[in-house]
Coordinates of C-alpha atoms in Angstrom, one line a residue:
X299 CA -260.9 43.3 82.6
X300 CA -263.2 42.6 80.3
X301 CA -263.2 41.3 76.8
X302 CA -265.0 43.3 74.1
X303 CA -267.2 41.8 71.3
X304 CA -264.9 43.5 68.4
X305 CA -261.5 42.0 70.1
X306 CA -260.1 39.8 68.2
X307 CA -260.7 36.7 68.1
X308 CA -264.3 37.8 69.7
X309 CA -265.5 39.5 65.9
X310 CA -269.2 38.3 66.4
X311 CA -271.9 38.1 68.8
X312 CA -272.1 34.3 67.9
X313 CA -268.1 33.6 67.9
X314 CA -267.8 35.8 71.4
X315 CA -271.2 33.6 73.2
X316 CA -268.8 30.2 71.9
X317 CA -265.9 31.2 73.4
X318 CA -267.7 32.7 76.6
X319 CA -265.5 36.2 75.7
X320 CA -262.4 34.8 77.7
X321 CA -259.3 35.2 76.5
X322 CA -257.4 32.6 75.1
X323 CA -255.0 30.8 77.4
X324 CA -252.0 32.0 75.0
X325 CA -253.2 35.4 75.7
X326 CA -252.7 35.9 79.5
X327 CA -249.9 33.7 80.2
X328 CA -248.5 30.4 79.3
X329 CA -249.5 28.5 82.8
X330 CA -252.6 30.6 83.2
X331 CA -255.7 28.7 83.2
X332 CA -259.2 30.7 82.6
X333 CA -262.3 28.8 82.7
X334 CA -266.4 29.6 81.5
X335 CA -268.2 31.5 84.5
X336 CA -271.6 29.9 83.7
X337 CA -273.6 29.7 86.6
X338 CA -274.5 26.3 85.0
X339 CA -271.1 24.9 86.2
X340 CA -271.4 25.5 89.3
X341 CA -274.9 24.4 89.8
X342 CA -275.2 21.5 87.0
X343 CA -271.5 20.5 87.1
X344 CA -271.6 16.7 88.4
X345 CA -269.4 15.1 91.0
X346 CA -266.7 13.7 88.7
X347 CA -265.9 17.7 87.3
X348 CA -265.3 18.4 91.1
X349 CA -263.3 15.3 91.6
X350 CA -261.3 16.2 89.0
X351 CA -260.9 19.6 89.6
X352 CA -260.0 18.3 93.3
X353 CA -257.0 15.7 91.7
X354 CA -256.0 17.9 88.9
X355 CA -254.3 20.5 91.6
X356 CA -251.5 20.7 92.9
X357 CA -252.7 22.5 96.3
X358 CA -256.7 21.9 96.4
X359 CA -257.0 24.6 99.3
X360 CA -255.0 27.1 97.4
X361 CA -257.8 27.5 94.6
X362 CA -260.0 30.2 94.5
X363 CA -263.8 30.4 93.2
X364 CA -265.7 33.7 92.9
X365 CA -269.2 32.9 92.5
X366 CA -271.9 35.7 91.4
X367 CA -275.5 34.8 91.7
X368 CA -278.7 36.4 90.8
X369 CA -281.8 36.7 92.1
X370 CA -283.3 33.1 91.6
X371 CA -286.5 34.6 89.7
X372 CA -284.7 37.0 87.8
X373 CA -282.1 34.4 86.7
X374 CA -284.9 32.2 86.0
X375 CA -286.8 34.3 83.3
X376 CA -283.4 35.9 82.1
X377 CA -282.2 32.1 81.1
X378 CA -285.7 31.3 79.1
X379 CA -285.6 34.2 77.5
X380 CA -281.9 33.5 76.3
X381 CA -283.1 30.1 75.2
X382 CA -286.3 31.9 73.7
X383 CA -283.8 34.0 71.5
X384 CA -281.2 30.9 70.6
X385 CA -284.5 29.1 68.9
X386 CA -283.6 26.9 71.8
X387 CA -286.9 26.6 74.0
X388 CA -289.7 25.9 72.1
X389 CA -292.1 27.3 74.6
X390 CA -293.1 30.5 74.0
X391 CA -295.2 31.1 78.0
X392 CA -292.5 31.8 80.5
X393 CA -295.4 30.9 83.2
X394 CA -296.0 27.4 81.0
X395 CA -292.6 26.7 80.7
X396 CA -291.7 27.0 84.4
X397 CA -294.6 25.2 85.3
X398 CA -293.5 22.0 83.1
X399 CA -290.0 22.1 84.3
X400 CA -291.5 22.0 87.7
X401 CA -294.0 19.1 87.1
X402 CA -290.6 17.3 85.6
X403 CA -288.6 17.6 89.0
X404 CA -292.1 17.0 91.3
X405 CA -292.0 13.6 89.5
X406 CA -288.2 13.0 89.6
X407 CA -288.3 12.9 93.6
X408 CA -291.5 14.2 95.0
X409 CA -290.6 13.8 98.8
X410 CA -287.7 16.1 97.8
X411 CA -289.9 18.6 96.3
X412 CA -291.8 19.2 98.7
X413 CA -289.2 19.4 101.6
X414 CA -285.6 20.3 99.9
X415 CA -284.8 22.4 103.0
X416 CA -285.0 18.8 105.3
X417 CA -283.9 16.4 102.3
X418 CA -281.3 17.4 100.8
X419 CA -278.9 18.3 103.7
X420 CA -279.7 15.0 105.3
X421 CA -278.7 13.1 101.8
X422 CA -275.3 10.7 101.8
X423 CA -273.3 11.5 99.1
X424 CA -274.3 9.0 97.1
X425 CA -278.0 9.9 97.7
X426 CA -277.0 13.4 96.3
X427 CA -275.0 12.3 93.6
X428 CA -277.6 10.2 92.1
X429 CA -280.6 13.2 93.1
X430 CA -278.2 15.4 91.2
X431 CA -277.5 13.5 88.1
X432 CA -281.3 12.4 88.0
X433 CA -283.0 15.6 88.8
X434 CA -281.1 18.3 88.3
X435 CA -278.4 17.4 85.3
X436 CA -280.7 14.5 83.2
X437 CA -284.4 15.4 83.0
X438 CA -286.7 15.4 79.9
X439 CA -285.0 18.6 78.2
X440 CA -282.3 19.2 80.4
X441 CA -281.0 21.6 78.7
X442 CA -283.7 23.8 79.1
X443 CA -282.8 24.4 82.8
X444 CA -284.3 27.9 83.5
X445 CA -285.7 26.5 86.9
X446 CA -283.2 24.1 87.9
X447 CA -280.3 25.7 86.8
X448 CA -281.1 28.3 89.6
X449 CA -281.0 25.8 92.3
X450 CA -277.9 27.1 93.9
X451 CA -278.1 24.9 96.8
X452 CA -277.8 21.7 95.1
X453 CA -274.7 22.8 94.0
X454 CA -272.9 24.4 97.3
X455 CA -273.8 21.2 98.7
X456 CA -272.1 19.1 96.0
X457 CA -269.2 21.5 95.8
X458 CA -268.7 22.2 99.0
X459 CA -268.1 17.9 99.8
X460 CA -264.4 19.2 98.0
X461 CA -264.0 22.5 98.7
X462 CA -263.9 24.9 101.9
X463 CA -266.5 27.2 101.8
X464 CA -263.7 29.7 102.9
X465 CA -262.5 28.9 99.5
X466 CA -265.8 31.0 97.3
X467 CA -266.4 34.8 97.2
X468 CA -270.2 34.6 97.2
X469 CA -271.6 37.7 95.5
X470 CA -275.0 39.4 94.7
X471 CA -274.9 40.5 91.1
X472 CA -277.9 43.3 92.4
X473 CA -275.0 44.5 95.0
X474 CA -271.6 44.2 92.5
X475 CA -273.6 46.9 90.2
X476 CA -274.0 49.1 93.0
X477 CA -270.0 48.8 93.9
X478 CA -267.1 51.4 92.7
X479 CA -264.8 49.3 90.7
X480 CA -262.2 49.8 93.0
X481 CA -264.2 48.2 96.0
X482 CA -265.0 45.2 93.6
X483 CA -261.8 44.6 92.2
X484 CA -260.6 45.3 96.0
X485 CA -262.3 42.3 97.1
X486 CA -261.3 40.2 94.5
X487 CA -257.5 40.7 95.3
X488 CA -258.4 40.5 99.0
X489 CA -259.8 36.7 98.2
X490 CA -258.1 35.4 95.4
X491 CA -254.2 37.2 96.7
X492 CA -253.5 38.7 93.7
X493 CA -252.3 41.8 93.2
X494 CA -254.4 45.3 92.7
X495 CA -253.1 48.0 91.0
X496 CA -255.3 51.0 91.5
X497 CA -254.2 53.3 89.3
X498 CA -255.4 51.1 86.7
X499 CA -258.6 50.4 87.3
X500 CA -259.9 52.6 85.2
X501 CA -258.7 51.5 82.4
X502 CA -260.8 48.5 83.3
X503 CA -263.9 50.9 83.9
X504 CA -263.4 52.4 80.7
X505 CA -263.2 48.7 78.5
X506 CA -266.3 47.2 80.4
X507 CA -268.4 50.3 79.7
X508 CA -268.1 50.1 76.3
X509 CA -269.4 47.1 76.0
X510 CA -272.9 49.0 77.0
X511 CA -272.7 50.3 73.4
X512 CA -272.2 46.6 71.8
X513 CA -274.0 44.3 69.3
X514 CA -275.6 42.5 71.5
X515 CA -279.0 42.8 71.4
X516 CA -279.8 40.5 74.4
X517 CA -279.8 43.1 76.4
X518 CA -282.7 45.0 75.0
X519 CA -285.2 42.0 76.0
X520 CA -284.8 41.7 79.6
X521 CA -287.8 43.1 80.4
X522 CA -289.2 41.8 83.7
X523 CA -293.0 40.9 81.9
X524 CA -293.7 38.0 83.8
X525 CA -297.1 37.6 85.6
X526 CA -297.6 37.9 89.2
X527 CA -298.8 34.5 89.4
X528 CA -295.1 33.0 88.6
X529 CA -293.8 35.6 90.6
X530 CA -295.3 33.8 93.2
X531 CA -294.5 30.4 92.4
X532 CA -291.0 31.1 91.8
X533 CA -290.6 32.4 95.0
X534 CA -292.4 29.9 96.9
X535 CA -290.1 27.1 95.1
X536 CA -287.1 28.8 96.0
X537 CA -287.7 29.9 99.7
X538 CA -286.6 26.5 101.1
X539 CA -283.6 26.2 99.0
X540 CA -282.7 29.9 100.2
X541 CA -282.6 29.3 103.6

């Protein structure tokens, strides 16, 4: 289900985007655990947040992950222009601003940049971990990780040293808008082994599509007005990593 901007304690824009619009622990259950689904976690999360994930539970091979990814261009501009609206990223060029954060990882490991598809696979873990915590988590403005925050790869490859892929529901965001609630729900009960009740998913339907008519006037600026030129480069940078 889905957690609407006016729900309390979600009264604000701001207050919903600090809490990530999850509900409170207290709110689902005593013993239930809900977490942020950033894709910066998955992708930017180091190896001691795996590690402890890993310890911290009871049955490691029980846990379930449901990852949903974007198209590595599209998530790219959609996280500058977040930034560009949070008075976060001074930059005011998406092509200038993907072309620094570029220059920044070129120059933290070149031979990797210009051959992830070979490198990185062929990396020992602790080759990885520092390449990760280097190039991907600890540039210059790290923070401002439009490009490298959309590295999946780095980040199968890290989680994936704890974790059975078995273990993550991989989905396209372009494909889960084009699913019936049902059939997405569906397959999260078919991976996770919860439980679906049908007959109330649309009650579900009916609380996420309201959030169409929210405050939240992100979602009038993703505009795709980027240049053909950093189309191009963006998708030349992430064909190896795609593979």
């Amino acid at each position: 289900a889905c957690a609407p901007i006016g729900r309390p304690p979600f009264y604000t824009v701001k207050a919903m985007l600090l809490d990530h619009a999850f509900p409170r622990r207290v709110d689902v259950s005593p013993f239930a655990v809900t977490a942020d689904p950033s894709i910066n976690y998955f992708v930017k999360a180091g190896p001691e947040a795996m590690r402890w994930m890993y310890d911290g539970a009871i049955h490691p091979p029980s846990l379930r992950f449901i990852l949903l990814v974007r198209d590595p261009l599209e998530r790219t501009y959609s996280n500058w222009l977040m930034f560009r609206q949070w008075n976060w990223e001074d930059v005011a060029n998406f092509t200038q601003a993907v072309v620094e954060e570029l220059a920044v990882l070129e120059k933290c490991d070149p031979e990797t940049f210009k051959d992830p598809y070979t490198r990185l696979p062929a990396m020992t873990p602790p080759e990885l971990d520092r390449y990760h915590a280097q190039c991907i988590i600890g540039p210059p403005k790290h923070l401002l990780n439009h490009v490298r925050g959309t590295i999946y790869a780095v980040g199968a490859l890290q989680w994936f040293r704890w974790f059975d892929p078995a273990q993550f529901l991989v989905l396209d965001n372009d494909e889960v808008r084009k699913l019936r609630a049902e059939d997405l729900l569906g397959r999260f009960a078919a991976h996770t082994g919860l439980h679906l009740e049908v007959d109330k998913v649309g009650n579900f339907r009916s609380e996420c599509e309201g959030l169409q008519h929210s405050g939240d006037a992100r979602k009038h600026y993703h505009k795709h007005t980027y240049s053909e030129g950093v189309r191009k480069l963006l998708r030349n940078f992430f064909r190896p990593y795609n593979k």
